[in-house]
């Protein structure tokens, strides 16, 4: 995976490759650009570990307050499935499939450990935003809207 040299390049790569379908969901995504496993990876039993790939790419450029919630957002899904039975019931079939590949709902012990993490609250918030974004036709700001914020946080 080729690194990203600037905030501008990151957003350009997202714009260039972000129109594909999101792993069986009825929406496209910009955040799933970092692997080459294809949108049907989960159907083939492959966990793309996209959270780890993203953090590997971004950790030298963005602070932990940004990268840690990204790294933990899959764990947040597993956590929410453990502590909130309504959350698990609301997952799409594609999310249920990926959940199983990602380890399934956390155990009570794993959930307690996750909750103790400094960034668990932010990871849960990111997870909820991720879920809320899986709405076909949802109006969202243009990608370039985020450039000033990303550029402000970007380190060399």
mmCIF file of N, CA and C in Angstrom, residues 13-144:
data_model
loop_
_atom_site.group_PDB
_atom_site.id
_atom_site.type_symbol
_atom_site.label_atom_id
_atom_site.label_comp_id
_atom_site.label_asym_id
_atom_site.label_seq_id
_atom_site.Cartn_x
_atom_site.Cartn_y
_atom_site.Cartn_z
ATOM 1 N N UNK A 13 -7.454 10.585 -3.247
ATOM 2 C CA UNK A 13 -7.541 9.123 -3.366
ATOM 3 C C UNK A 13 -8.923 8.637 -2.960
ATOM 4 N N UNK A 14 -9.479 9.236 -1.941
ATOM 5 C CA UNK A 14 -10.820 8.867 -1.527
ATOM 6 C C UNK A 14 -11.832 9.185 -2.617
ATOM 7 N N UNK A 15 -11.705 10.337 -3.218
ATOM 8 C CA UNK A 15 -12.634 10.736 -4.281
ATOM 9 C C UNK A 15 -12.483 9.845 -5.503
ATOM 10 N N UNK A 16 -11.252 9.506 -5.857
ATOM 11 C CA UNK A 16 -11.001 8.695 -7.050
ATOM 12 C C UNK A 16 -11.531 7.273 -6.916
ATOM 13 N N UNK A 17 -11.387 6.698 -5.742
ATOM 14 C CA UNK A 17 -11.722 5.283 -5.586
ATOM 15 C C UNK A 17 -12.956 5.030 -4.729
ATOM 16 N N UNK A 18 -13.610 6.068 -4.270
ATOM 17 C CA UNK A 18 -14.677 5.902 -3.291
ATOM 18 C C UNK A 18 -16.060 5.628 -3.810
ATOM 19 N N UNK A 19 -16.237 5.432 -5.108
ATOM 20 C CA UNK A 19 -17.568 5.241 -5.644
ATOM 21 C C UNK A 19 -18.066 3.814 -5.662
ATOM 22 N N UNK A 20 -17.244 2.877 -5.241
ATOM 23 C CA UNK A 20 -17.651 1.477 -5.284
ATOM 24 C C UNK A 20 -18.627 1.116 -4.191
ATOM 25 N N UNK A 21 -19.262 -0.025 -4.336
ATOM 26 C CA UNK A 21 -20.227 -0.499 -3.345
ATOM 27 C C UNK A 21 -19.511 -0.877 -2.053
ATOM 28 N N UNK A 22 -20.218 -0.740 -0.951
ATOM 29 C CA UNK A 22 -19.677 -1.032 0.372
ATOM 30 C C UNK A 22 -20.106 -2.422 0.816
ATOM 31 N N UNK A 23 -19.282 -3.431 0.585
ATOM 32 C CA UNK A 23 -19.435 -4.784 1.118
ATOM 33 C C UNK A 23 -20.870 -5.228 1.334
ATOM 34 N N UNK A 24 -21.669 -5.204 0.293
ATOM 35 C CA UNK A 24 -23.023 -5.722 0.392
ATOM 36 C C UNK A 24 -24.042 -4.743 0.915
ATOM 37 N N UNK A 25 -23.620 -3.544 1.279
ATOM 38 C CA UNK A 25 -24.565 -2.533 1.737
ATOM 39 C C UNK A 25 -25.117 -1.801 0.517
ATOM 40 N N UNK A 26 -26.274 -1.143 0.652
ATOM 41 C CA UNK A 26 -26.874 -0.464 -0.501
ATOM 42 C C UNK A 26 -26.327 0.941 -0.722
ATOM 43 N N UNK A 27 -25.107 1.188 -0.315
ATOM 44 C CA UNK A 27 -24.486 2.507 -0.448
ATOM 45 C C UNK A 27 -23.058 2.346 -0.944
ATOM 46 N N UNK A 28 -22.476 3.437 -1.438
ATOM 47 C CA UNK A 28 -21.052 3.444 -1.741
ATOM 48 C C UNK A 28 -20.330 4.068 -0.557
ATOM 49 N N UNK A 29 -19.048 3.821 -0.484
ATOM 50 C CA UNK A 29 -18.281 4.401 0.611
ATOM 51 C C UNK A 29 -16.962 4.929 0.118
ATOM 52 N N UNK A 30 -16.510 5.953 0.802
ATOM 53 C CA UNK A 30 -15.194 6.494 0.506
ATOM 54 C C UNK A 30 -14.136 5.894 1.419
ATOM 55 N N UNK A 31 -14.532 5.417 2.600
ATOM 56 C CA UNK A 31 -13.538 4.955 3.554
ATOM 57 C C UNK A 31 -12.960 3.583 3.249
ATOM 58 N N UNK A 32 -13.575 2.808 2.345
ATOM 59 C CA UNK A 32 -13.099 1.448 2.070
ATOM 60 C C UNK A 32 -12.235 1.404 0.830
ATOM 61 N N UNK A 33 -11.142 2.155 0.844
ATOM 62 C CA UNK A 33 -10.304 2.271 -0.341
ATOM 63 C C UNK A 33 -8.977 1.557 -0.208
ATOM 64 N N UNK A 34 -8.727 1.021 0.927
ATOM 65 C CA UNK A 34 -7.359 0.688 1.270
ATOM 66 C C UNK A 34 -6.995 -0.775 1.078
ATOM 67 N N UNK A 35 -7.904 -1.568 0.601
ATOM 68 C CA UNK A 35 -7.592 -2.959 0.345
ATOM 69 C C UNK A 35 -8.023 -3.284 -1.077
ATOM 70 N N UNK A 36 -7.624 -4.435 -1.533
ATOM 71 C CA UNK A 36 -7.959 -4.837 -2.896
ATOM 72 C C UNK A 36 -8.717 -6.156 -2.903
ATOM 73 N N UNK A 37 -9.445 -6.435 -1.823
ATOM 74 C CA UNK A 37 -10.116 -7.720 -1.679
ATOM 75 C C UNK A 37 -11.449 -7.775 -2.402
ATOM 76 N N UNK A 38 -11.974 -6.656 -2.835
ATOM 77 C CA UNK A 38 -13.263 -6.646 -3.510
ATOM 78 C C UNK A 38 -14.408 -6.500 -2.541
ATOM 79 N N UNK A 39 -15.539 -6.016 -3.066
ATOM 80 C CA UNK A 39 -16.675 -5.749 -2.192
ATOM 81 C C UNK A 39 -17.295 -7.007 -1.617
ATOM 82 N N UNK A 40 -17.053 -8.159 -2.205
ATOM 83 C CA UNK A 40 -17.639 -9.403 -1.718
ATOM 84 C C UNK A 40 -16.664 -10.202 -0.852
ATOM 85 N N UNK A 41 -15.671 -9.534 -0.294
ATOM 86 C CA UNK A 41 -14.648 -10.223 0.519
ATOM 87 C C UNK A 41 -15.279 -11.024 1.650
ATOM 88 N N UNK A 42 -16.226 -10.427 2.367
ATOM 89 C CA UNK A 42 -16.843 -11.130 3.498
ATOM 90 C C UNK A 42 -17.565 -12.391 3.043
ATOM 91 N N UNK A 43 -18.177 -12.349 1.874
ATOM 92 C CA UNK A 43 -18.872 -13.526 1.350
ATOM 93 C C UNK A 43 -17.910 -14.673 1.076
ATOM 94 N N UNK A 44 -16.630 -14.344 0.925
ATOM 95 C CA UNK A 44 -15.603 -15.358 0.699
ATOM 96 C C UNK A 44 -14.841 -15.684 1.987
ATOM 97 N N UNK A 45 -15.380 -15.211 3.120
ATOM 98 C CA UNK A 45 -14.766 -15.511 4.403
ATOM 99 C C UNK A 45 -13.531 -14.693 4.715
ATOM 100 N N UNK A 46 -13.387 -13.522 4.073
ATOM 101 C CA UNK A 46 -12.206 -12.688 4.267
ATOM 102 C C UNK A 46 -12.562 -11.456 5.091
ATOM 103 N N UNK A 47 -11.875 -11.294 6.204
ATOM 104 C CA UNK A 47 -11.961 -10.060 6.984
ATOM 105 C C UNK A 47 -10.854 -9.152 6.466
ATOM 106 N N UNK A 48 -11.211 -8.044 5.846
ATOM 107 C CA UNK A 48 -10.212 -7.162 5.236
ATOM 108 C C UNK A 48 -9.382 -6.400 6.265
ATOM 109 N N UNK A 49 -9.804 -6.429 7.517
ATOM 110 C CA UNK A 49 -9.105 -5.700 8.589
ATOM 111 C C UNK A 49 -8.861 -4.259 8.169
ATOM 112 N N UNK A 50 -9.886 -3.654 7.574
ATOM 113 C CA UNK A 50 -9.771 -2.297 7.046
ATOM 114 C C UNK A 50 -9.402 -1.280 8.107
ATOM 115 N N UNK A 51 -9.805 -1.536 9.344
ATOM 116 C CA UNK A 51 -9.475 -0.604 10.417
ATOM 117 C C UNK A 51 -7.969 -0.551 10.653
ATOM 118 N N UNK A 52 -7.304 -1.696 10.587
ATOM 119 C CA UNK A 52 -5.853 -1.746 10.779
ATOM 120 C C UNK A 52 -5.120 -1.127 9.591
ATOM 121 N N UNK A 53 -5.593 -1.416 8.390
ATOM 122 C CA UNK A 53 -4.970 -0.861 7.189
ATOM 123 C C UNK A 53 -5.040 0.650 7.195
ATOM 124 N N UNK A 54 -6.196 1.187 7.560
ATOM 125 C CA UNK A 54 -6.360 2.646 7.603
ATOM 126 C C UNK A 54 -5.399 3.278 8.600
ATOM 127 N N UNK A 55 -5.302 2.673 9.770
ATOM 128 C CA UNK A 55 -4.430 3.244 10.799
ATOM 129 C C UNK A 55 -2.968 3.161 10.400
ATOM 130 N N UNK A 56 -2.569 2.077 9.773
ATOM 131 C CA UNK A 56 -1.187 1.972 9.286
ATOM 132 C C UNK A 56 -0.865 3.103 8.322
ATOM 133 N N UNK A 57 -1.816 3.448 7.503
ATOM 134 C CA UNK A 57 -1.628 4.497 6.515
ATOM 135 C C UNK A 57 -1.629 5.895 7.137
ATOM 136 N N UNK A 58 -2.420 6.088 8.187
ATOM 137 C CA UNK A 58 -2.654 7.430 8.719
ATOM 138 C C UNK A 58 -1.915 7.770 10.003
ATOM 139 N N UNK A 59 -1.441 6.770 10.734
ATOM 140 C CA UNK A 59 -0.919 7.041 12.082
ATOM 141 C C UNK A 59 0.239 8.046 12.112
ATOM 142 N N UNK A 60 1.089 8.068 11.098
ATOM 143 C CA UNK A 60 2.204 9.021 11.127
ATOM 144 C C UNK A 60 1.758 10.434 10.785
ATOM 145 N N UNK A 61 0.543 10.588 10.272
ATOM 146 C CA UNK A 61 0.082 11.894 9.821
ATOM 147 C C UNK A 61 -1.008 12.519 10.683
ATOM 148 N N UNK A 62 -1.712 11.712 11.456
ATOM 149 C CA UNK A 62 -2.830 12.220 12.242
ATOM 150 C C UNK A 62 -2.677 11.807 13.697
ATOM 151 N N UNK A 63 -3.195 12.610 14.616
ATOM 152 C CA UNK A 63 -3.031 12.296 16.043
ATOM 153 C C UNK A 63 -3.838 11.070 16.460
ATOM 154 N N UNK A 64 -3.461 10.492 17.589
ATOM 155 C CA UNK A 64 -4.147 9.309 18.114
ATOM 156 C C UNK A 64 -5.630 9.575 18.351
ATOM 157 N N UNK A 65 -5.990 10.792 18.670
ATOM 158 C CA UNK A 65 -7.401 11.124 18.884
ATOM 159 C C UNK A 65 -8.227 10.895 17.618
ATOM 160 N N UNK A 66 -7.577 10.869 16.461
ATOM 161 C CA UNK A 66 -8.247 10.562 15.193
ATOM 162 C C UNK A 66 -8.070 9.083 14.850
ATOM 163 N N UNK A 67 -6.854 8.582 14.943
ATOM 164 C CA UNK A 67 -6.597 7.220 14.465
ATOM 165 C C UNK A 67 -7.088 6.130 15.412
ATOM 166 N N UNK A 68 -7.079 6.363 16.702
ATOM 167 C CA UNK A 68 -7.512 5.314 17.635
ATOM 168 C C UNK A 68 -9.001 4.997 17.497
ATOM 169 N N UNK A 69 -9.891 5.974 17.403
ATOM 170 C CA UNK A 69 -11.297 5.610 17.154
ATOM 171 C C UNK A 69 -11.478 4.856 15.837
ATOM 172 N N UNK A 70 -10.691 5.196 14.817
ATOM 173 C CA UNK A 70 -10.747 4.443 13.561
ATOM 174 C C UNK A 70 -10.318 2.998 13.814
ATOM 175 N N UNK A 71 -9.198 2.829 14.511
ATOM 176 C CA UNK A 71 -8.691 1.480 14.793
ATOM 177 C C UNK A 71 -9.696 0.668 15.601
ATOM 178 N N UNK A 72 -10.438 1.331 16.473
ATOM 179 C CA UNK A 72 -11.343 0.644 17.391
ATOM 180 C C UNK A 72 -12.788 0.545 16.907
ATOM 181 N N UNK A 73 -13.117 1.073 15.733
ATOM 182 C CA UNK A 73 -14.540 1.097 15.360
ATOM 183 C C UNK A 73 -15.119 -0.287 15.090
ATOM 184 N N UNK A 74 -14.309 -1.244 14.683
ATOM 185 C CA UNK A 74 -14.800 -2.617 14.544
ATOM 186 C C UNK A 74 -15.010 -3.223 15.929
ATOM 187 N N UNK A 75 -14.075 -2.995 16.823
ATOM 188 C CA UNK A 75 -14.247 -3.454 18.203
ATOM 189 C C UNK A 75 -15.492 -2.817 18.817
ATOM 190 N N UNK A 76 -15.777 -1.572 18.457
ATOM 191 C CA UNK A 76 -16.969 -0.903 18.970
ATOM 192 C C UNK A 76 -18.231 -1.619 18.501
ATOM 193 N N UNK A 77 -18.244 -2.110 17.263
ATOM 194 C CA UNK A 77 -19.403 -2.878 16.782
ATOM 195 C C UNK A 77 -19.553 -4.148 17.617
ATOM 196 N N UNK A 78 -18.462 -4.838 17.844
ATOM 197 C CA UNK A 78 -18.499 -6.059 18.656
ATOM 198 C C UNK A 78 -18.954 -5.750 20.085
ATOM 199 N N UNK A 79 -18.487 -4.616 20.632
ATOM 200 C CA UNK A 79 -18.881 -4.168 21.971
ATOM 201 C C UNK A 79 -20.377 -3.892 22.031
ATOM 202 N N UNK A 80 -20.860 -3.115 21.077
ATOM 203 C CA UNK A 80 -22.282 -2.764 21.067
ATOM 204 C C UNK A 80 -23.165 -4.003 20.926
ATOM 205 N N UNK A 81 -22.715 -4.983 20.165
ATOM 206 C CA UNK A 81 -23.476 -6.222 20.024
ATOM 207 C C UNK A 81 -23.532 -6.993 21.339
ATOM 208 N N UNK A 82 -22.530 -6.831 22.164
ATOM 209 C CA UNK A 82 -22.491 -7.489 23.466
ATOM 210 C C UNK A 82 -23.399 -6.790 24.468
ATOM 211 N N UNK A 83 -23.356 -5.471 24.498
ATOM 212 C CA UNK A 83 -24.050 -4.731 25.558
ATOM 213 C C UNK A 83 -25.441 -4.248 25.177
ATOM 214 N N UNK A 84 -25.806 -4.332 23.903
ATOM 215 C CA UNK A 84 -27.095 -3.807 23.439
ATOM 216 C C UNK A 84 -27.709 -4.772 22.428
ATOM 217 N N UNK A 85 -28.612 -5.634 22.894
ATOM 218 C CA UNK A 85 -29.221 -6.621 21.996
ATOM 219 C C UNK A 85 -30.009 -5.948 20.876
ATOM 220 N N UNK A 86 -30.521 -4.757 21.088
ATOM 221 C CA UNK A 86 -31.225 -4.030 20.026
ATOM 222 C C UNK A 86 -30.263 -3.620 18.912
ATOM 223 N N UNK A 87 -29.024 -3.315 19.268
ATOM 224 C CA UNK A 87 -28.039 -2.945 18.257
ATOM 225 C C UNK A 87 -27.792 -4.118 17.311
ATOM 226 N N UNK A 88 -27.571 -5.280 17.868
ATOM 227 C CA UNK A 88 -27.328 -6.472 17.058
ATOM 228 C C UNK A 88 -28.518 -6.742 16.133
ATOM 229 N N UNK A 89 -29.716 -6.568 16.626
ATOM 230 C CA UNK A 89 -30.917 -6.835 15.824
ATOM 231 C C UNK A 89 -31.056 -5.856 14.658
ATOM 232 N N UNK A 90 -30.462 -4.669 14.763
ATOM 233 C CA UNK A 90 -30.576 -3.653 13.708
ATOM 234 C C UNK A 90 -29.501 -3.778 12.630
ATOM 235 N N UNK A 91 -28.512 -4.619 12.823
ATOM 236 C CA UNK A 91 -27.444 -4.745 11.829
ATOM 237 C C UNK A 91 -27.984 -5.318 10.527
ATOM 238 N N UNK A 92 -27.440 -4.824 9.437
ATOM 239 C CA UNK A 92 -27.798 -5.352 8.117
ATOM 240 C C UNK A 92 -27.200 -6.750 7.968
ATOM 241 N N UNK A 93 -27.718 -7.530 7.016
ATOM 242 C CA UNK A 93 -27.119 -8.858 6.783
ATOM 243 C C UNK A 93 -25.620 -8.785 6.483
ATOM 244 N N UNK A 94 -25.183 -7.763 5.732
ATOM 245 C CA UNK A 94 -23.754 -7.624 5.429
ATOM 246 C C UNK A 94 -22.956 -7.353 6.707
ATOM 247 N N UNK A 95 -23.497 -6.541 7.608
ATOM 248 C CA UNK A 95 -22.802 -6.259 8.863
ATOM 249 C C UNK A 95 -22.774 -7.469 9.778
ATOM 250 N N UNK A 96 -23.825 -8.264 9.760
ATOM 251 C CA UNK A 96 -23.835 -9.495 10.556
ATOM 252 C C UNK A 96 -22.760 -10.452 10.040
ATOM 253 N N UNK A 97 -22.651 -10.573 8.733
ATOM 254 C CA UNK A 97 -21.616 -11.436 8.143
ATOM 255 C C UNK A 97 -20.225 -10.960 8.530
ATOM 256 N N UNK A 98 -19.970 -9.656 8.393
ATOM 257 C CA UNK A 98 -18.639 -9.157 8.742
ATOM 258 C C UNK A 98 -18.391 -9.274 10.244
ATOM 259 N N UNK A 99 -19.434 -9.119 11.059
ATOM 260 C CA UNK A 99 -19.293 -9.273 12.510
ATOM 261 C C UNK A 99 -18.744 -10.656 12.852
ATOM 262 N N UNK A 100 -19.261 -11.670 12.216
ATOM 263 C CA UNK A 100 -18.776 -13.022 12.494
ATOM 264 C C UNK A 100 -17.310 -13.174 12.109
ATOM 265 N N UNK A 101 -16.910 -12.582 10.995
ATOM 266 C CA UNK A 101 -15.509 -12.644 10.575
ATOM 267 C C UNK A 101 -14.605 -11.856 11.519
ATOM 268 N N UNK A 102 -15.178 -10.852 12.171
ATOM 269 C CA UNK A 102 -14.411 -9.983 13.065
ATOM 270 C C UNK A 102 -14.375 -10.500 14.498
ATOM 271 N N UNK A 103 -14.963 -11.663 14.746
ATOM 272 C CA UNK A 103 -14.894 -12.259 16.075
ATOM 273 C C UNK A 103 -16.212 -12.351 16.799
ATOM 274 N N UNK A 104 -17.290 -11.851 16.214
ATOM 275 C CA UNK A 104 -18.601 -11.908 16.849
ATOM 276 C C UNK A 104 -18.707 -10.935 18.009
ATOM 277 N N UNK A 105 -19.856 -10.923 18.675
ATOM 278 C CA UNK A 105 -20.021 -10.041 19.829
ATOM 279 C C UNK A 105 -18.951 -10.321 20.888
ATOM 280 N N UNK A 106 -18.526 -9.281 21.564
ATOM 281 C CA UNK A 106 -17.528 -9.448 22.628
ATOM 282 C C UNK A 106 -18.116 -10.240 23.779
ATOM 283 N N UNK A 107 -17.230 -10.866 24.530
ATOM 284 C CA UNK A 107 -17.612 -11.456 25.809
ATOM 285 C C UNK A 107 -17.719 -10.315 26.814
ATOM 286 N N UNK A 108 -18.297 -10.592 27.963
ATOM 287 C CA UNK A 108 -18.404 -9.565 29.009
ATOM 288 C C UNK A 108 -17.016 -9.067 29.415
ATOM 289 N N UNK A 109 -16.056 -9.964 29.479
ATOM 290 C CA UNK A 109 -14.690 -9.581 29.839
ATOM 291 C C UNK A 109 -14.074 -8.666 28.776
ATOM 292 N N UNK A 110 -14.235 -9.037 27.496
ATOM 293 C CA UNK A 110 -13.729 -8.201 26.411
ATOM 294 C C UNK A 110 -14.408 -6.831 26.413
ATOM 295 N N UNK A 111 -15.712 -6.806 26.685
ATOM 296 C CA UNK A 111 -16.450 -5.544 26.706
ATOM 297 C C UNK A 111 -15.948 -4.634 27.821
ATOM 298 N N UNK A 112 -15.660 -5.200 28.977
ATOM 299 C CA UNK A 112 -15.132 -4.400 30.088
ATOM 300 C C UNK A 112 -13.764 -3.827 29.730
ATOM 301 N N UNK A 113 -12.931 -4.632 29.092
ATOM 302 C CA UNK A 113 -11.612 -4.152 28.668
ATOM 303 C C UNK A 113 -11.745 -3.046 27.619
ATOM 304 N N UNK A 114 -12.647 -3.230 26.669
ATOM 305 C CA UNK A 114 -12.875 -2.207 25.646
ATOM 306 C C UNK A 114 -13.358 -0.910 26.293
ATOM 307 N N UNK A 115 -14.320 -1.006 27.195
ATOM 308 C CA UNK A 115 -14.892 0.180 27.837
ATOM 309 C C UNK A 115 -13.846 0.969 28.617
ATOM 310 N N UNK A 116 -12.813 0.288 29.087
ATOM 311 C CA UNK A 116 -11.752 0.948 29.841
ATOM 312 C C UNK A 116 -10.761 1.683 28.947
ATOM 313 N N UNK A 117 -10.822 1.460 27.643
ATOM 314 C CA UNK A 117 -9.901 2.114 26.716
ATOM 315 C C UNK A 117 -10.196 3.608 26.645
ATOM 316 N N UNK A 118 -9.174 4.403 26.637
ATOM 317 C CA UNK A 118 -9.298 5.867 26.597
ATOM 318 C C UNK A 118 -10.169 6.356 25.428
ATOM 319 N N UNK A 119 -10.136 5.651 24.305
ATOM 320 C CA UNK A 119 -10.838 6.093 23.102
ATOM 321 C C UNK A 119 -12.121 5.305 22.826
ATOM 322 N N UNK A 120 -12.596 4.539 23.784
ATOM 323 C CA UNK A 120 -13.782 3.712 23.530
ATOM 324 C C UNK A 120 -15.022 4.561 23.244
ATOM 325 N N UNK A 121 -15.207 5.658 23.948
ATOM 326 C CA UNK A 121 -16.375 6.516 23.709
ATOM 327 C C UNK A 121 -16.377 7.090 22.304
ATOM 328 N N UNK A 122 -15.215 7.544 21.860
ATOM 329 C CA UNK A 122 -15.096 8.080 20.500
ATOM 330 C C UNK A 122 -15.285 6.982 19.456
ATOM 331 N N UNK A 123 -14.791 5.771 19.760
ATOM 332 C CA UNK A 123 -14.958 4.658 18.828
ATOM 333 C C UNK A 123 -16.434 4.274 18.697
ATOM 334 N N UNK A 124 -17.162 4.287 19.800
ATOM 335 C CA UNK A 124 -18.595 3.990 19.755
ATOM 336 C C UNK A 124 -19.324 5.070 18.962
ATOM 337 N N UNK A 125 -18.964 6.334 19.175
ATOM 338 C CA UNK A 125 -19.583 7.421 18.405
ATOM 339 C C UNK A 125 -19.307 7.229 16.912
ATOM 340 N N UNK A 126 -18.061 6.913 16.557
ATOM 341 C CA UNK A 126 -17.716 6.671 15.152
ATOM 342 C C UNK A 126 -18.520 5.500 14.598
ATOM 343 N N UNK A 127 -18.671 4.443 15.383
ATOM 344 C CA UNK A 127 -19.460 3.290 14.940
ATOM 345 C C UNK A 127 -20.893 3.699 14.618
ATOM 346 N N UNK A 128 -21.487 4.516 15.490
ATOM 347 C CA UNK A 128 -22.857 4.977 15.243
ATOM 348 C C UNK A 128 -22.928 5.846 13.985
ATOM 349 N N UNK A 129 -21.919 6.688 13.766
ATOM 350 C CA UNK A 129 -21.896 7.505 12.540
ATOM 351 C C UNK A 129 -21.748 6.613 11.319
ATOM 352 N N UNK A 130 -20.915 5.584 11.433
ATOM 353 C CA UNK A 130 -20.724 4.626 10.347
ATOM 354 C C UNK A 130 -22.062 3.970 10.004
ATOM 355 N N UNK A 131 -22.771 3.512 11.022
ATOM 356 C CA UNK A 131 -24.068 2.881 10.799
ATOM 357 C C UNK A 131 -25.068 3.854 10.180
ATOM 358 N N UNK A 132 -25.088 5.074 10.674
ATOM 359 C CA UNK A 132 -26.036 6.079 10.185
ATOM 360 C C UNK A 132 -25.762 6.470 8.735
ATOM 361 N N UNK A 133 -24.541 6.263 8.278
ATOM 362 C CA UNK A 133 -24.173 6.638 6.909
ATOM 363 C C UNK A 133 -24.609 5.605 5.876
ATOM 364 N N UNK A 134 -25.110 4.469 6.305
ATOM 365 C CA UNK A 134 -25.488 3.395 5.385
ATOM 366 C C UNK A 134 -26.933 3.547 4.928
ATOM 367 N N UNK A 135 -27.262 4.759 4.516
ATOM 368 C CA UNK A 135 -28.606 5.076 4.048
ATOM 369 C C UNK A 135 -28.504 5.512 2.592
ATOM 370 N N UNK A 136 -29.120 4.767 1.692
ATOM 371 C CA UNK A 136 -29.049 5.152 0.278
ATOM 372 C C UNK A 136 -29.590 6.564 0.061
ATOM 373 N N UNK A 137 -28.836 7.365 -0.693
ATOM 374 C CA UNK A 137 -29.267 8.715 -1.030
ATOM 375 C C UNK A 137 -29.098 9.738 0.074
ATOM 376 N N UNK A 138 -28.433 9.379 1.157
ATOM 377 C CA UNK A 138 -28.227 10.309 2.260
ATOM 378 C C UNK A 138 -27.443 11.525 1.787
ATOM 379 N N UNK A 139 -27.942 12.716 2.088
ATOM 380 C CA UNK A 139 -27.244 13.946 1.711
ATOM 381 C C UNK A 139 -26.102 14.193 2.695
ATOM 382 N N UNK A 140 -24.898 14.299 2.162
ATOM 383 C CA UNK A 140 -23.720 14.565 2.992
ATOM 384 C C UNK A 140 -22.903 15.674 2.346
ATOM 385 N N UNK A 141 -22.106 16.386 3.132
ATOM 386 C CA UNK A 141 -21.256 17.425 2.551
ATOM 387 C C UNK A 141 -20.271 16.834 1.549
ATOM 388 N N UNK A 142 -19.878 17.633 0.582
ATOM 389 C CA UNK A 142 -18.863 17.224 -0.386
ATOM 390 C C UNK A 142 -17.567 16.890 0.345
ATOM 391 N N UNK A 143 -16.804 15.975 -0.210
ATOM 392 C CA UNK A 143 -15.562 15.531 0.407
ATOM 393 C C UNK A 143 -14.614 16.692 0.687
ATOM 394 N N UNK A 144 -14.516 17.634 -0.247
ATOM 395 C CA UNK A 144 -13.619 18.772 -0.076
ATOM 396 C C UNK A 144 -13.936 19.628 1.139
#
